[in-house]
Each structure stands twice: as C-alpha cells, then as structure tokens.
Tab-separated table of C-alpha atoms and ligand atoms in Angstrom:
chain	number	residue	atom	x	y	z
A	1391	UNK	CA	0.000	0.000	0.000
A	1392	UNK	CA	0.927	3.071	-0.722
A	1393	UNK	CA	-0.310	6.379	-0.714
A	1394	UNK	CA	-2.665	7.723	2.790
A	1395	UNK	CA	-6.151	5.924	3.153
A	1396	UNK	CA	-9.038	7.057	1.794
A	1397	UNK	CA	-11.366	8.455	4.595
A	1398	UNK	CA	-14.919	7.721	3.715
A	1399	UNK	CA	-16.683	10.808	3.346
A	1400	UNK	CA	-19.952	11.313	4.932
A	1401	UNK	CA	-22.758	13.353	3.213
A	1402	UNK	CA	-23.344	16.843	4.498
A	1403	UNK	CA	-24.781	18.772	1.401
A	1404	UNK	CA	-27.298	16.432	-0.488
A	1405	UNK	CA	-27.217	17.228	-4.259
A	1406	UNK	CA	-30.981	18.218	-4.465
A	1407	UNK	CA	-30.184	20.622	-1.397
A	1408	UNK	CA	-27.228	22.013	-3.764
A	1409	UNK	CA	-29.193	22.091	-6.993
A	1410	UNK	CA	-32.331	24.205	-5.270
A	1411	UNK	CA	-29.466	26.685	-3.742
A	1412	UNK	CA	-27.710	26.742	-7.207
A	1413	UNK	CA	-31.503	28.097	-8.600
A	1414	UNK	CA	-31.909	30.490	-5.964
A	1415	UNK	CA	-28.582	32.181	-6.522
A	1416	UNK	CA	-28.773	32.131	-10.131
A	1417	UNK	CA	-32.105	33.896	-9.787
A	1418	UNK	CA	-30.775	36.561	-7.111
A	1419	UNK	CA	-27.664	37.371	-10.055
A	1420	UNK	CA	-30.029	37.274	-12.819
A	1421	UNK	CA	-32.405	40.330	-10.769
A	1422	UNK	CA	-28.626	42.145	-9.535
A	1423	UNK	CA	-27.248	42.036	-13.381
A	1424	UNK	CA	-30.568	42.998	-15.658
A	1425	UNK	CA	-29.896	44.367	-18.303
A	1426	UNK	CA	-26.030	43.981	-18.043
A	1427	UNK	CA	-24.222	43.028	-21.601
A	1428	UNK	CA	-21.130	42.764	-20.114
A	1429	UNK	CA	-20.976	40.362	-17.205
A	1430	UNK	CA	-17.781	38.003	-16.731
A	1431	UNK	CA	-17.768	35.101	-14.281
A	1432	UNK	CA	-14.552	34.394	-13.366
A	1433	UNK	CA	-14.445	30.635	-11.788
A	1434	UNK	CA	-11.645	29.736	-9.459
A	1435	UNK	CA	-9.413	26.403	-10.477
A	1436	UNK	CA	-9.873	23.787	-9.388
A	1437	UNK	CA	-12.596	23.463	-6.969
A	1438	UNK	CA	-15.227	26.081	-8.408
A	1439	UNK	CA	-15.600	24.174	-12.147
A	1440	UNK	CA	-18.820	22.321	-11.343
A	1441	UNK	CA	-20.297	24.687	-9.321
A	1442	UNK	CA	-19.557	27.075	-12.086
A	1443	UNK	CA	-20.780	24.777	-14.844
A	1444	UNK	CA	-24.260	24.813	-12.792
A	1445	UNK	CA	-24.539	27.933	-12.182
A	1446	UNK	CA	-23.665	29.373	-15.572
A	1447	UNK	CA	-26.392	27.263	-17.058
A	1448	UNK	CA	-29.051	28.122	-14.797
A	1449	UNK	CA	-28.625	32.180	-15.773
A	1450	UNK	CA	-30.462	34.269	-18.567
A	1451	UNK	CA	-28.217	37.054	-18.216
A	1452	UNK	CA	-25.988	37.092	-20.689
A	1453	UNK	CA	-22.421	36.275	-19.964
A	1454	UNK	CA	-18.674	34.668	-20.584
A	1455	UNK	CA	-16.343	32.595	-18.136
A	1456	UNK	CA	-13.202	32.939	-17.608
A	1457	UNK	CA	-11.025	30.762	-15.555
A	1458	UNK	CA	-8.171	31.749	-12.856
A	1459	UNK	CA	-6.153	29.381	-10.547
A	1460	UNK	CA	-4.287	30.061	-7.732
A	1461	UNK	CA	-2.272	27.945	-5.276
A	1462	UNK	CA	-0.589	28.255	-2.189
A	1463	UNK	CA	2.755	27.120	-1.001
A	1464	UNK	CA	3.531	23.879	1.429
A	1465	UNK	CA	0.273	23.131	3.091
A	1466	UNK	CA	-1.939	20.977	1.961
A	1467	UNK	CA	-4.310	23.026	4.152
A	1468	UNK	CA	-4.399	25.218	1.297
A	1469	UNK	CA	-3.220	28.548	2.660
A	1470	UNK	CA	-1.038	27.850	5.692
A	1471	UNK	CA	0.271	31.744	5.773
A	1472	UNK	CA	-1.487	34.878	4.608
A	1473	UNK	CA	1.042	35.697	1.818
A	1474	UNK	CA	1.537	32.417	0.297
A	1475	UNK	CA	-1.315	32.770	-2.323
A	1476	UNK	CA	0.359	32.634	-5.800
A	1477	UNK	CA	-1.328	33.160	-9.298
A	1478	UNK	CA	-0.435	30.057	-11.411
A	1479	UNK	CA	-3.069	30.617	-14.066
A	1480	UNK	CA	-4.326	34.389	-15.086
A	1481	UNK	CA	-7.804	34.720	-16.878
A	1482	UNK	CA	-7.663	35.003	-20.602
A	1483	UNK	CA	-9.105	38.279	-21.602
A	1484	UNK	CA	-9.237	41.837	-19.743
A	1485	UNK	CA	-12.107	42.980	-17.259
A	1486	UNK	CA	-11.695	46.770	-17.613
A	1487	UNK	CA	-15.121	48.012	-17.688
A	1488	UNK	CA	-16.647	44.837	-17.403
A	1489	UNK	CA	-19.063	43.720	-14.411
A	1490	UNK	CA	-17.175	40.542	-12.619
A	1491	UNK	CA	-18.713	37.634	-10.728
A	1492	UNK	CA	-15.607	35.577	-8.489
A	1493	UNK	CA	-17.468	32.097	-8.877
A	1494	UNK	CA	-14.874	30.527	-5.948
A	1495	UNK	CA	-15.646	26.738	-4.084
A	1496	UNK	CA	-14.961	27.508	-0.863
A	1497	UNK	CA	-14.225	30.669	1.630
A	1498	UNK	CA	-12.187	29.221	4.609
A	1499	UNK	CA	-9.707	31.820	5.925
A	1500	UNK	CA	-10.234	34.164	3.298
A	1501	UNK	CA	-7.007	34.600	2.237
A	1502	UNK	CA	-7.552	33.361	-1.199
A	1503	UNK	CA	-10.607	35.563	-2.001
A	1504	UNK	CA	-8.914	38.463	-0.647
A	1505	UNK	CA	-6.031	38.113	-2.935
A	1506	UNK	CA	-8.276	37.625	-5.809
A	1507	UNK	CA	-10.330	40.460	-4.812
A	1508	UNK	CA	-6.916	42.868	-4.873
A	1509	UNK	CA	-6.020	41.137	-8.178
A	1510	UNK	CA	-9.091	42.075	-10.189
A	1511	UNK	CA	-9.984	45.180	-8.269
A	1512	UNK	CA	-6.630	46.759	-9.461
A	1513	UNK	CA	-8.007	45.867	-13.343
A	1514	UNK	CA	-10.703	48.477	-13.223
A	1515	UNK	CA	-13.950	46.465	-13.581
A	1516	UNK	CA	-17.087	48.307	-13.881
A	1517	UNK	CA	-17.975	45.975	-10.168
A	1518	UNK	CA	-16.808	43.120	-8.490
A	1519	UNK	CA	-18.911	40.998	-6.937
A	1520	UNK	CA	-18.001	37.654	-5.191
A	1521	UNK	CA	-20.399	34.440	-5.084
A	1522	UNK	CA	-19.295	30.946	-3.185
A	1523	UNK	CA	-20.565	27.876	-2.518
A	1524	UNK	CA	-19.532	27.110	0.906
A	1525	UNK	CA	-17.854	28.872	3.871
A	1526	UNK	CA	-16.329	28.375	6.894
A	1527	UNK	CA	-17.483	30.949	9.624
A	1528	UNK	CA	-15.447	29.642	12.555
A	1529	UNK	CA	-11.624	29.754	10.022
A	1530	UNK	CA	-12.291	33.236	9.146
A	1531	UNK	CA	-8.815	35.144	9.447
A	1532	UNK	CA	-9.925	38.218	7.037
A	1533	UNK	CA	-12.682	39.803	6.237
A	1534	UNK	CA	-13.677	39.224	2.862
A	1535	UNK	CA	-17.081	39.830	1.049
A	1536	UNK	CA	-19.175	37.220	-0.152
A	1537	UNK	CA	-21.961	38.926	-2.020
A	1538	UNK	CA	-23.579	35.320	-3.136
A	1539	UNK	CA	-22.961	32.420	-0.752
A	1540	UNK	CA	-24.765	28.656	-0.974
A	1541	UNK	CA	-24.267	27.772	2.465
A	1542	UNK	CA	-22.423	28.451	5.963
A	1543	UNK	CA	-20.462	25.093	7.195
A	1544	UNK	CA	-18.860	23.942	10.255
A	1545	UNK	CA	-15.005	23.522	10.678
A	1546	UNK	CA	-14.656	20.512	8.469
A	1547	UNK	CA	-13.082	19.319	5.649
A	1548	UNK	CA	-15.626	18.808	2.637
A	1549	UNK	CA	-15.441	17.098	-0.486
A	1550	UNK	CA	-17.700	16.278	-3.978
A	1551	UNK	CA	-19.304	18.770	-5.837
A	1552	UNK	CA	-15.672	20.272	-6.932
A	1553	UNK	CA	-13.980	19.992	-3.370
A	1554	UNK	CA	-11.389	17.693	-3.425
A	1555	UNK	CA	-9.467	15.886	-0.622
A	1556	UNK	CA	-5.897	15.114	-1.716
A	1557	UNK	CA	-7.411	15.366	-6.080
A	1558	UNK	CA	-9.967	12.867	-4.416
A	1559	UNK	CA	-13.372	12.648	-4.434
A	1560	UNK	CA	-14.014	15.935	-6.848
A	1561	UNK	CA	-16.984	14.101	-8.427
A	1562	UNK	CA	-19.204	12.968	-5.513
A	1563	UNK	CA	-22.600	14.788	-5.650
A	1564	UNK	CA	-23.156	15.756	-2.604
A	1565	UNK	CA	-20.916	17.694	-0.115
A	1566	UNK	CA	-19.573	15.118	2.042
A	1567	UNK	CA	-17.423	15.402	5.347
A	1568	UNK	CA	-13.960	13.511	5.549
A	1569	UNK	CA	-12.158	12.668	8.493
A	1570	UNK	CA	-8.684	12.509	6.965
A	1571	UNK	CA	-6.149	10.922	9.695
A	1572	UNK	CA	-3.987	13.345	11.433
B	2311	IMP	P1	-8.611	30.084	2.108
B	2311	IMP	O1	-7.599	30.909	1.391
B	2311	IMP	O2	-8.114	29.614	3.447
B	2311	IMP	O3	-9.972	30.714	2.198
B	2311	IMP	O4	-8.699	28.734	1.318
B	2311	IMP	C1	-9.465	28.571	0.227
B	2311	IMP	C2	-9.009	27.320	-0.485
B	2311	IMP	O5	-8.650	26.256	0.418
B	2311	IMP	C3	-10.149	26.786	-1.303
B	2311	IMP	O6	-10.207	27.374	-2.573
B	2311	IMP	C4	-9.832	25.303	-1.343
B	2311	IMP	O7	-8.939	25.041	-2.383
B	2311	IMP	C5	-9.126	25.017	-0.041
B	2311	IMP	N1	-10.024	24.449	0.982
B	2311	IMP	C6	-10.266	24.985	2.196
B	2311	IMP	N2	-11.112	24.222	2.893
B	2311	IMP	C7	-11.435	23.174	2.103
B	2311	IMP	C8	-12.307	22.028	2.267
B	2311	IMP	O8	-12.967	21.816	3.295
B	2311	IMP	N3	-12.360	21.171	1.210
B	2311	IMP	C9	-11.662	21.362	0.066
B	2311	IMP	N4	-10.852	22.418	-0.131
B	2311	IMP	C10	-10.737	23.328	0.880
C-alpha cells in the first residue's frame, strides 16, 4: 500500500439541497445584473468548475467565463500563511469596464478571495462581486465579502461537488465530510 487511506466521506450537502441553492442564486444574479451586456464570471481552479458549470447554465443574463487558478505554497491546508497565495493561471481576456462575478468553491480563511479580490480590483472592472458555494465561519482570518454564498459550514473538511481531498473525491454529488487521519 501506498499512498494515505481514503477516509470515507460522509454526506453533508445532499445534491438536491445544492441544486435548489444553485436556482436560488442564479435567480438573485439574474435580478442584480438585468440588463447587463457585459458580465464576466470568473471561476476559481480547481474546486469552483462544477459549481460554475451549474450555475452558468441556470442564468439568462448574458455572460462569458473565464477561468483563474491560484495555489498556495507547502500546506496541503491550502493557505497555511497569509502571503503564500500565488497566481499560477491568469484569466484570458481583460475585465476593464466589465461587471465581474468571483465564482470561488470555498471561503475558509479568506485569504484566497482576498487576494483575488486585490487582483481584479486593481483591473478596473465596472464591479466586483463575489459568489461561493460554501464557507467556513469559525476559520475566518480576514474579512472578505461574499456577495452570493450557498451555504455556511462547520469547521470541516468537505469534499464532492468540486472539493477535493488530496485530487480525491471531486466528483461525488453531494458535499460530504472527511475525516482525513492526522
Ligand atoms: P482560504 O484561502 O483559506 O480561504 O482557502 C481557500 C481554499 O482552500 C479553497 O479554494 C480550497 O482550495 C481550499 N479548501 C479549504 N477548505 C477546504 C475544504 O474543506 N475542502 C476542500 N478544499 C478546501
């Protein structure tokens, strides 16, 4: 054997509880950008690209996607210390002028949404606004604002629906809950 076990992940989010959340946000953005030509949804690699693919299907207002990914260093708690976020893939096109939509999977300390926040604030879009699935109240470290968010979680690590655990588990349905050992 090789390789750490696989802890078995225990459903949190069920995927009809996801979908009916996905629908209600879509509808909220749909209202907030009326009448907007030039809306840009920016999804965050890795973790945001089904959440993304959901949501972008379930809006009327016209818009494109873009993709940026960003990683942090050591850690595989993602973002061990404040500075460590790094840019490892920019979006294609500019967003001067344009209205942006962060699609991001998760908000834990908020480090990562703040840096992406500075990032595409600096590019002069016409607004930024920031939408993500899940968040973690109790990890907060920053304050960061999440204009669209699915749902509030406890301190725990959660998988499926994007959210992976070691590239694991990315395609589960719901949004489970593993226990991975110490
Ligand atoms: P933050 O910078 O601490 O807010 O970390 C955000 C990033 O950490 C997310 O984009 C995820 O990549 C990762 N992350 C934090 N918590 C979890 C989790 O419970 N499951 C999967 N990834 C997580």
């Amino acid at each position: 054997m090789t390789g750490p076990a696989n802890p078995a992940p225990e459903p949190l989010i069920s995927a009809a509880r996801i979908a009916a959340r996905v629908d209600e946000l879509a509808a909220e953005i749909d209202v907030q950008y009326a009448g907007v030509d030039d809306l840009v949804l920016i999804g965050v690699l890795k973790g945001s690209f089904i959440f993304l693919a959901d949501l972008s299907r379930r809006l009327t207002v016209p818009h494109r996607i873009e993709f940026i990914a960003v990683s942090s260093y050591g850690d595989a708690e993602s973002t061990a210390h404040p500075g460590d976020v790094r840019l490892i893939m920019d979006i294609r096109h500019r967003v001067y002028g344009s209205h942006v939509l962060l699609v991001e999977d998760i908000v834990d300390t908020g480090h990562t949404i703040a840096y992406l926040q500075r990032l595409l604030a600096a590019r002069g879009p016409a607004s930024l606004r920031t939408c993500a699935l899940v968040r973690k109240p109790e990890r907060a470290e920053v304050e960061v604002p999440v204009d669209y968010l699915g749902f509030d979680i406890p301190d725990v690590w959660v998988v499926g629906y994007g959210l992976d655990w070691a590239e694991r588990y990315r395609t589960l349905p719901d949004i489970c809950v593993v226990h991975p050992e110490p």
